[in-house]
Every structure is written in structure tokens, then in C-alpha cells.
Amino acid sequence: MEIATLTVNPAIDLSFEAQRIFHTHKMRGDKERHDPGGGGINVARVFVRLGGTARCFYLSGGAAGAALDHLLDVHQLARCRIPIAGETRISTAIFEQASAKEYRFSTSGPSVSRSEWEDCLERLAQARGDYIVASGSLAPGVPDDFYDRVARVAAQRGARTILDSSGRGLAGGLAGHGVFLVKPSLGELRALTGDPLEDDRTVAEAAAALVRQGAAQHVAVSMAHEGAMLVNASGTLRLPAIAVKAASSVGAGDSFVAGMVFALASGRDIDHAFRYGMAAGAAAVLTPGTSLAYPADIERFAREGAVAQPIGSFG
Ligand SMILES: Nc1ncnc2c1ncn2[C@@H]1O[C@H](COP(=O)(O)OP(=O)(O)OP(=O)(O)O)[C@@H](O)[C@H]1O
Ligand SMILES: [Mg+2]
């Protein structure tokens, strides 16, 4: 089973720990890690752990880009690199041991030229599999409607697009041809609609409006420890989160998307996929730091989540 993932603005995720964080004085850190990062790459990592094949389409450039290419090889991810002139970014997460708090730093990423993003669309036209997962922010220079263009390229070969982005990437991806599935967090849906969405009913209405407009066939709104909501033409399914002792919520969204697309690509229906996504999200918060979900935890939570009762009732 093969899917494609797209990461327009990937990063090397650098993380380490320090006793205390100070200004001016040099701080010593340890437990240094380098991981390949960015939405689509994270989704691919979990999808591959589950036993599927995920080809990562991603833009990379400069010395950090070469290091990112190498990290994808280390993780044995099938990759299709679109070279760019700019320098791939490095995102940093520092865990302060004294406070048990994590500080995360990220930059906007390199500028991408028109010929580079056009090259990306051309390469994507050659992708295999029934699903393409477009996840993460748009790099500077990439047009707002880029994910809509991706959806059109996918549709031309009969593939479905799954979109997980924020800001202009999310808005632009929903403004045109429409995607199969979109996964906004509640905060992202609020920003998209400009509405405070204070209760489940208003969230359900906002998601249903996207379905009616043809922006997406399925909308999965993720609400961290409060669970998630799936809205489509058949109605609304609102499920509570699976009870788990949370270590770090980083990567829950990407693991959720990976779980959903894995179930869908395995031929399961959307409701099952939604529950499986929630199991993967819960499995991700179980692991500390930036670690993503592991299959044994996903399977265990999927058994629990399969019987979770919906909250409330929506037409
Ligand atoms: N503390 C938690 N307990 C149980 N399940 C959780 C928890 N946090 C997240 N999940 C599950 O994972 C899903 C996705 O999490 P979340 O809503 O935080 O995604 P996100 O905001 O996209 O995260 P990210 O920061 O990775 O982009 C949730 O809908 C829920 O099912
Ligand atoms: Mg997210």
C-alpha cells in the first residue's frame, strides 16, 4: 500500500536538553537529536511504522537540505526531493530540565521561486497511490492556492488529497477544487472562519458549511485532549479523547492524520479511519518529546476507541 506525502517547508528538527535556560552565559546541553521534520514527513514516518509505503515529496536546499536528505535515508523513507536554491531551515526544541518545560523555535523557512514550486507540482503528477497527504505550512514564495493546485494534480490521476495546514495554506487549499479530507485543529478552524466557535454545535456548523461549499468531503476537527469531530454529508460524529497519561502532545496531529490515511488506504470506511486516527493521536501523546506514535500503542488504543460512545447528538 503506497501513499505520497508532501512537505513544502520541511525542517531538520534539532532537540536537546539543558539544566536551566539563561541569557548571555553559555548553556551546556545534552541528549542531542536530529530528526527529519515537517508535517508530511512526520505523517510518512508513522505510516511506514504501520507497515505501509509512503513516498515523501519535499523541497530541500543548501547544506541543511543535504543533511535532511540524509536523515530521510537514515529513517529509510522513500523520497522524492525537489531541489531549491534556498537553505532548508532548522527548527530547535530545548527541554529545560529544571522546569520540565520545552522551548520551541522555528523560522519561516527559505523562499521558493516559481520554477521551484512548479517543478514540485510536475513531480507530484508522477506520484503513485490513491492518497496524497499535503501537510504543513507553505514556504515563503509559494502561492496561497498551492494546495488547491496539488489537489487538482492529484484529482487528474484519480487520487484523493488530505490537507493539514494552517493560515493561508489551509484557506487556499479549501478555496478551489476541494479536498477529500481536511484536518484543522479547533484553533485552525477558528482562524479560518473568524468565528470563536465556542461549543460543539457551532464547530459542527462551521465544518458542515465547508462540506456544503465543496471545500472538503470530510472535515476532521481535532481538539487535543477534548477529542475530535468528524463532519461529512452523512452527519457528525463527535468522540471524546481516549484517556491517556500525556507526556508530550507534540506530533499528535501528524500521527492522527497518519492513522486516518493508513486506515483509509487499507480500505476501511471514514468512521473507522477517524477512530483509528484518534488512537494514533493518543499514542503520540504517550511518547515524550517529539516522538511520534508507535503501532503497538495505536492498536491498543484502537481497541479501546472502537467502542467509544459519541458525545451529544447533531443532525
Ligand atoms: N492529551 C490527549 N489525550 C488523548 N488524545 C489526545 C490528546 N492530545 C491529542 N489527542 C488526540 O490526537 C488528536 C490530534 O491532536 P491535536 O488536536 O492536538 O492535533 P494538532 O493540534 O494538529 O497537533 P499538532 O501540534 O501535532 O499539530 C486529537 O483529536 C485527539 O484525538
Ligand atoms: Mg496540527
Coordinates of C-alpha atoms and ligand atoms in Angstrom, one line a residue:
M1 CA 0.0 0.0 0.0
E2 CA 1.6 3.3 -1.1
I3 CA 0.7 6.9 -0.5
A4 CA 2.6 10.2 -1.2
T5 CA 3.2 12.9 1.3
L6 CA 4.1 16.5 0.5
T7 CA 6.2 18.8 2.7
V8 CA 6.7 22.2 1.2
N9 CA 8.5 23.7 4.1
P10 CA 10.4 20.8 5.9
A11 CA 13.0 21.3 8.6
I12 CA 15.7 19.5 10.5
D13 CA 14.2 19.1 14.0
L14 CA 17.1 19.6 16.4
S15 CA 16.4 18.9 20.1
F16 CA 18.4 18.8 23.2
E17 CA 18.1 19.2 27.0
A18 CA 19.6 21.9 29.3
Q19 CA 19.5 22.2 33.0
R20 CA 18.4 25.8 33.0
I21 CA 18.0 28.4 30.3
F22 CA 19.8 31.7 30.8
H23 CA 20.7 34.6 28.7
T24 CA 24.3 35.7 27.9
H25 CA 26.0 32.7 29.6
K26 CA 26.8 29.7 27.5
M27 CA 24.5 26.8 28.3
R28 CA 25.5 23.2 28.1
G29 CA 23.1 20.8 26.6
D30 CA 22.9 17.0 26.1
K31 CA 20.6 14.3 24.6
E32 CA 21.0 16.0 21.2
R33 CA 18.8 14.6 18.5
H34 CA 18.3 15.3 14.8
D35 CA 15.1 14.2 13.1
P36 CA 13.7 14.9 9.7
G37 CA 10.7 17.2 10.3
G38 CA 7.7 18.8 8.7
G39 CA 4.1 17.7 8.5
G40 CA 4.2 15.4 5.5
I41 CA 7.5 13.8 6.6
N42 CA 6.1 13.1 10.1
V43 CA 3.0 11.5 8.6
A44 CA 5.2 9.3 6.4
R45 CA 7.2 8.2 9.4
V46 CA 4.1 6.9 11.3
F47 CA 2.6 5.4 8.1
V48 CA 5.7 3.4 7.5
R49 CA 5.8 2.2 11.1
L50 CA 2.3 0.9 10.5
G51 CA 3.6 -1.2 7.6
G52 CA 2.7 1.0 4.6
T53 CA 4.9 2.7 2.0
A54 CA 5.0 6.5 1.9
R55 CA 7.0 8.4 -0.6
C56 CA 8.0 11.8 0.7
F57 CA 7.9 14.7 -1.8
Y58 CA 9.7 17.6 -0.2
L59 CA 11.7 20.7 -1.1
S60 CA 15.2 20.9 0.2
G61 CA 18.3 23.1 -0.4
G62 CA 21.7 24.1 0.9
A63 CA 23.8 22.3 3.4
A64 CA 20.9 21.7 5.8
G65 CA 18.9 20.3 2.8
A66 CA 21.6 17.8 2.2
A67 CA 21.5 16.8 5.9
L68 CA 17.8 16.5 5.7
D69 CA 18.1 14.2 2.6
H70 CA 20.5 12.1 4.7
L71 CA 18.1 11.9 7.7
L72 CA 15.3 10.7 5.4
D73 CA 17.6 7.9 4.2
V74 CA 18.6 7.1 7.8
H75 CA 14.9 6.6 8.5
Q76 CA 14.5 4.6 5.4
L77 CA 11.9 6.8 3.9
A78 CA 11.3 6.6 0.2
R79 CA 11.9 10.2 -1.0
C80 CA 11.5 12.4 -4.0
R81 CA 13.4 15.6 -3.4
I82 CA 12.6 18.8 -5.2
P83 CA 15.8 20.9 -5.1
I84 CA 15.6 24.6 -4.2
A85 CA 18.3 27.3 -4.1
G86 CA 17.4 28.4 -0.5
E87 CA 18.6 26.9 2.7
T88 CA 16.4 24.3 4.5
R89 CA 15.5 25.5 7.9
I90 CA 16.5 24.0 11.3
S91 CA 13.8 24.0 14.0
T92 CA 15.0 23.8 17.6
A93 CA 13.3 22.4 20.7
I94 CA 15.1 22.8 24.0
F95 CA 13.8 21.0 27.1
E96 CA 14.6 22.8 30.3
Q97 CA 15.1 20.1 32.9
A98 CA 14.6 22.4 36.0
S99 CA 11.1 23.4 34.9
A100 CA 10.3 20.4 32.7
K101 CA 9.2 22.9 30.0
E102 CA 10.0 22.8 26.4
Y103 CA 11.0 25.9 24.3
R104 CA 10.5 25.6 20.6
F105 CA 12.0 27.8 17.9
S106 CA 11.2 27.9 14.2
T107 CA 11.8 30.2 11.3
S108 CA 9.6 30.9 8.3
G109 CA 11.9 28.8 6.0
P110 CA 13.6 29.6 2.7
S111 CA 11.9 31.4 -0.2
V112 CA 10.8 29.2 -3.0
S113 CA 10.8 30.5 -6.6
R114 CA 8.0 30.0 -9.1
S115 CA 10.0 27.5 -11.2
E116 CA 10.8 25.5 -8.0
W117 CA 7.2 25.2 -6.9
E118 CA 6.1 24.4 -10.4
D119 CA 8.7 21.7 -10.5
C120 CA 7.2 20.3 -7.3
L121 CA 3.7 20.1 -9.0
E122 CA 5.2 18.4 -12.0
R123 CA 6.9 15.8 -9.8
L124 CA 3.7 15.2 -7.9
A125 CA 1.9 14.4 -11.1
Q126 CA 4.1 11.2 -11.2
A127 CA 3.2 10.2 -7.6
R128 CA 1.7 6.7 -7.0
G129 CA -1.1 5.6 -4.7
D130 CA -4.6 6.7 -4.0
Y131 CA -3.8 9.4 -1.4
I132 CA -1.6 12.4 -1.2
V133 CA -1.2 14.0 2.2
A134 CA -0.3 17.7 2.0
S135 CA 0.8 18.8 5.5
G136 CA 2.5 21.7 7.0
S137 CA 3.0 25.4 6.2
L138 CA 3.7 26.9 2.9
A139 CA 7.2 28.3 2.4
P140 CA 7.6 32.0 1.5
G141 CA 7.1 32.5 -2.2
V142 CA 4.7 29.5 -2.6
P143 CA 1.3 30.9 -3.6
D144 CA -1.7 30.8 -1.3
D145 CA -3.6 28.4 -3.7
F146 CA -0.7 25.9 -3.8
Y147 CA -2.6 23.1 -2.0
D148 CA -5.5 23.6 -4.3
R149 CA -3.2 23.1 -7.3
V150 CA -1.9 20.0 -5.5
A151 CA -5.5 18.7 -5.2
R152 CA -6.1 19.3 -8.9
V153 CA -2.9 17.4 -9.8
A154 CA -4.0 14.6 -7.6
A155 CA -7.5 14.5 -9.0
Q156 CA -6.2 14.3 -12.5
R157 CA -4.8 10.9 -11.7
G158 CA -7.8 9.9 -9.6
A159 CA -6.0 10.3 -6.2
R160 CA -7.5 11.9 -3.1
T161 CA -6.0 14.8 -1.2
I162 CA -5.8 15.0 2.6
L163 CA -4.9 18.5 3.8
D164 CA -3.5 19.5 7.2
S165 CA -2.3 23.1 7.2
S166 CA -2.9 26.4 8.8
G167 CA -3.3 30.1 7.8
R168 CA -3.0 30.8 4.1
G169 CA -2.1 27.2 3.3
L170 CA -5.4 25.9 4.8
A171 CA -7.6 28.7 3.4
G172 CA -6.1 28.5 -0.1
G173 CA -6.3 24.7 -0.1
L174 CA -10.0 24.9 0.6
A175 CA -10.9 27.8 -1.7
G176 CA -10.9 25.9 -5.1
H177 CA -11.4 22.4 -6.3
G178 CA -11.9 20.9 -2.8
V179 CA -10.1 18.1 -1.0
F180 CA -11.2 14.7 0.2
L181 CA -10.3 15.3 3.9
V182 CA -9.2 18.3 5.8
K183 CA -7.9 18.1 9.4
P184 CA -7.9 21.5 11.1
S185 CA -7.3 21.8 14.8
L186 CA -10.0 23.7 16.6
G187 CA -7.7 26.8 16.7
E188 CA -7.1 26.5 12.9
L189 CA -10.8 26.3 12.2
R190 CA -11.5 29.3 14.4
A191 CA -8.8 31.3 12.5
L192 CA -10.2 30.1 9.1
T193 CA -13.8 31.1 9.9
G194 CA -13.0 34.1 12.0
D195 CA -15.6 32.7 14.5
P196 CA -14.9 31.9 18.2
L197 CA -16.7 28.5 17.8
E198 CA -17.4 28.3 21.5
D199 CA -19.3 25.0 21.6
D200 CA -19.7 21.7 19.7
R201 CA -22.8 22.9 17.8
T202 CA -21.0 25.9 16.3
V203 CA -18.0 23.8 15.4
A204 CA -20.2 21.3 13.7
E205 CA -22.0 24.1 11.8
A206 CA -18.7 25.6 10.6
A207 CA -17.4 22.2 9.5
A208 CA -20.7 21.4 7.8
A209 CA -20.5 24.7 5.9
L210 CA -17.2 23.6 4.4
V211 CA -18.7 20.3 3.3
R212 CA -21.7 22.1 1.7
Q213 CA -19.4 24.5 -0.1
G214 CA -17.5 21.6 -1.6
A215 CA -14.3 22.7 0.2
A216 CA -13.9 19.2 1.6
Q217 CA -15.8 15.9 1.6
H218 CA -14.8 15.2 5.2
V219 CA -13.7 17.6 7.9
A220 CA -12.0 16.1 11.0
V221 CA -11.6 18.8 13.6
S222 CA -9.1 17.8 16.3
M223 CA -9.4 19.2 19.8
A224 CA -6.4 17.7 21.6
H225 CA -7.4 16.2 25.0
E226 CA -11.0 17.0 24.2
G227 CA -11.1 14.6 21.3
A228 CA -12.3 15.2 17.8
M229 CA -15.3 15.7 15.5
L230 CA -15.9 14.3 12.0
V231 CA -18.3 16.1 9.7
N232 CA -19.4 15.0 6.3
A233 CA -22.6 14.7 4.2
S234 CA -23.8 11.8 6.4
G235 CA -23.7 13.9 9.6
T236 CA -21.5 14.5 12.6
L237 CA -19.5 12.1 14.8
R238 CA -18.1 13.7 17.9
L239 CA -15.9 11.5 20.0
P240 CA -14.1 12.1 23.4
A241 CA -10.4 11.7 23.5
I242 CA -9.0 8.3 24.6
A243 CA -7.9 8.5 28.2
V244 CA -4.1 8.6 28.3
K245 CA -1.4 9.9 30.6
A246 CA 0.0 12.6 28.3
A247 CA 3.8 13.0 28.2
S248 CA 4.1 15.4 25.2
S249 CA 1.4 16.5 22.8
V250 CA 3.9 17.2 20.0
G251 CA 3.1 15.2 16.9
A252 CA -0.4 14.2 17.9
G253 CA -1.9 15.9 14.8
D254 CA 0.5 14.3 12.4
S255 CA 0.1 10.9 14.0
F256 CA -3.7 11.4 13.8
V257 CA -3.5 12.1 10.1
A258 CA -1.2 9.1 9.5
G259 CA -3.6 6.8 11.3
M260 CA -6.6 8.1 9.3
V261 CA -4.8 7.7 5.9
F262 CA -3.5 4.3 6.9
A263 CA -7.0 3.0 7.6
L264 CA -8.4 4.7 4.5
A265 CA -5.7 3.2 2.3
S266 CA -6.4 -0.2 3.9
G267 CA -9.9 0.1 2.6
R268 CA -11.6 1.0 5.9
D269 CA -14.5 3.4 5.9
I270 CA -14.2 7.0 7.1
D271 CA -15.8 6.5 10.6
H272 CA -13.3 3.6 11.3
A273 CA -10.5 5.7 10.0
F274 CA -11.5 8.6 12.2
R275 CA -11.4 6.4 15.3
Y276 CA -8.1 4.9 14.2
G277 CA -6.7 8.5 13.8
M278 CA -7.8 9.3 17.4
A279 CA -6.0 6.1 18.6
A280 CA -2.8 7.3 16.8
G281 CA -3.2 10.8 18.2
A282 CA -3.5 9.3 21.7
A283 CA -0.5 7.1 21.1
A284 CA 1.6 10.1 20.1
V285 CA 1.0 12.0 23.4
L286 CA 2.1 8.9 25.3
T287 CA 5.6 9.3 24.0
P288 CA 7.8 12.1 25.3
G289 CA 9.3 14.9 23.2
T290 CA 8.8 14.9 19.5
S291 CA 8.4 11.2 19.2
L292 CA 5.5 10.1 17.1
A293 CA 3.1 7.3 17.6
Y294 CA 4.1 3.6 17.7
P295 CA 2.0 0.8 16.2
A296 CA 1.6 -1.3 19.4
D297 CA 0.1 1.7 21.3
I298 CA -2.1 2.7 18.3
E299 CA -3.5 -0.9 18.2
R300 CA -4.2 -0.9 21.9
F301 CA -5.9 2.4 21.8
A302 CA -7.8 1.5 18.6
R303 CA -9.4 -1.4 20.5
E304 CA -10.4 1.0 23.3
G305 CA -11.5 3.7 20.9
A306 CA -13.6 1.3 18.7
V307 CA -16.3 1.3 21.4
A308 CA -16.1 4.9 22.5
Q309 CA -19.6 6.4 22.6
P310 CA -20.3 9.7 20.7
I311 CA -20.9 12.9 22.7
G312 CA -24.1 14.8 22.1
S313 CA -26.2 14.5 19.0
F314 CA -26.0 16.5 15.8
G315 CA -28.3 16.3 12.8
Ligands
LIG1 N1 -3.9 14.6 25.7 C1 -4.5 13.8 24.8 N2 -5.2 12.7 25.2 C2 -5.8 11.9 24.3 N3 -5.8 12.1 23.0 C3 -5.2 13.2 22.5 C4 -4.5 14.1 23.4 N4 -4.0 15.1 22.6 C5 -4.3 14.8 21.3 N5 -5.0 13.6 21.3 C6 -5.6 13.0 20.1 O1 -4.9 13.4 18.9 C7 -5.7 14.2 18.1 C8 -4.9 15.3 17.4 O2 -4.4 16.1 18.4 P1 -4.4 17.7 18.3 O3 -5.8 18.2 18.3 O4 -3.5 18.2 19.5 O5 -3.7 18.0 16.9 P2 -2.9 19.2 16.4 O6 -3.4 20.5 17.1 O7 -2.9 19.2 14.9 O8 -1.5 18.9 16.9 P3 0.0 19.3 16.3 O9 0.5 20.2 17.4 O10 0.7 18.0 16.3 O11 -0.3 19.9 15.0 C9 -6.9 14.7 18.9 O12 -8.0 14.9 18.2 C10 -7.0 13.5 19.9 O13 -7.8 12.5 19.3
MG2 MG -1.7 20.1 13.5

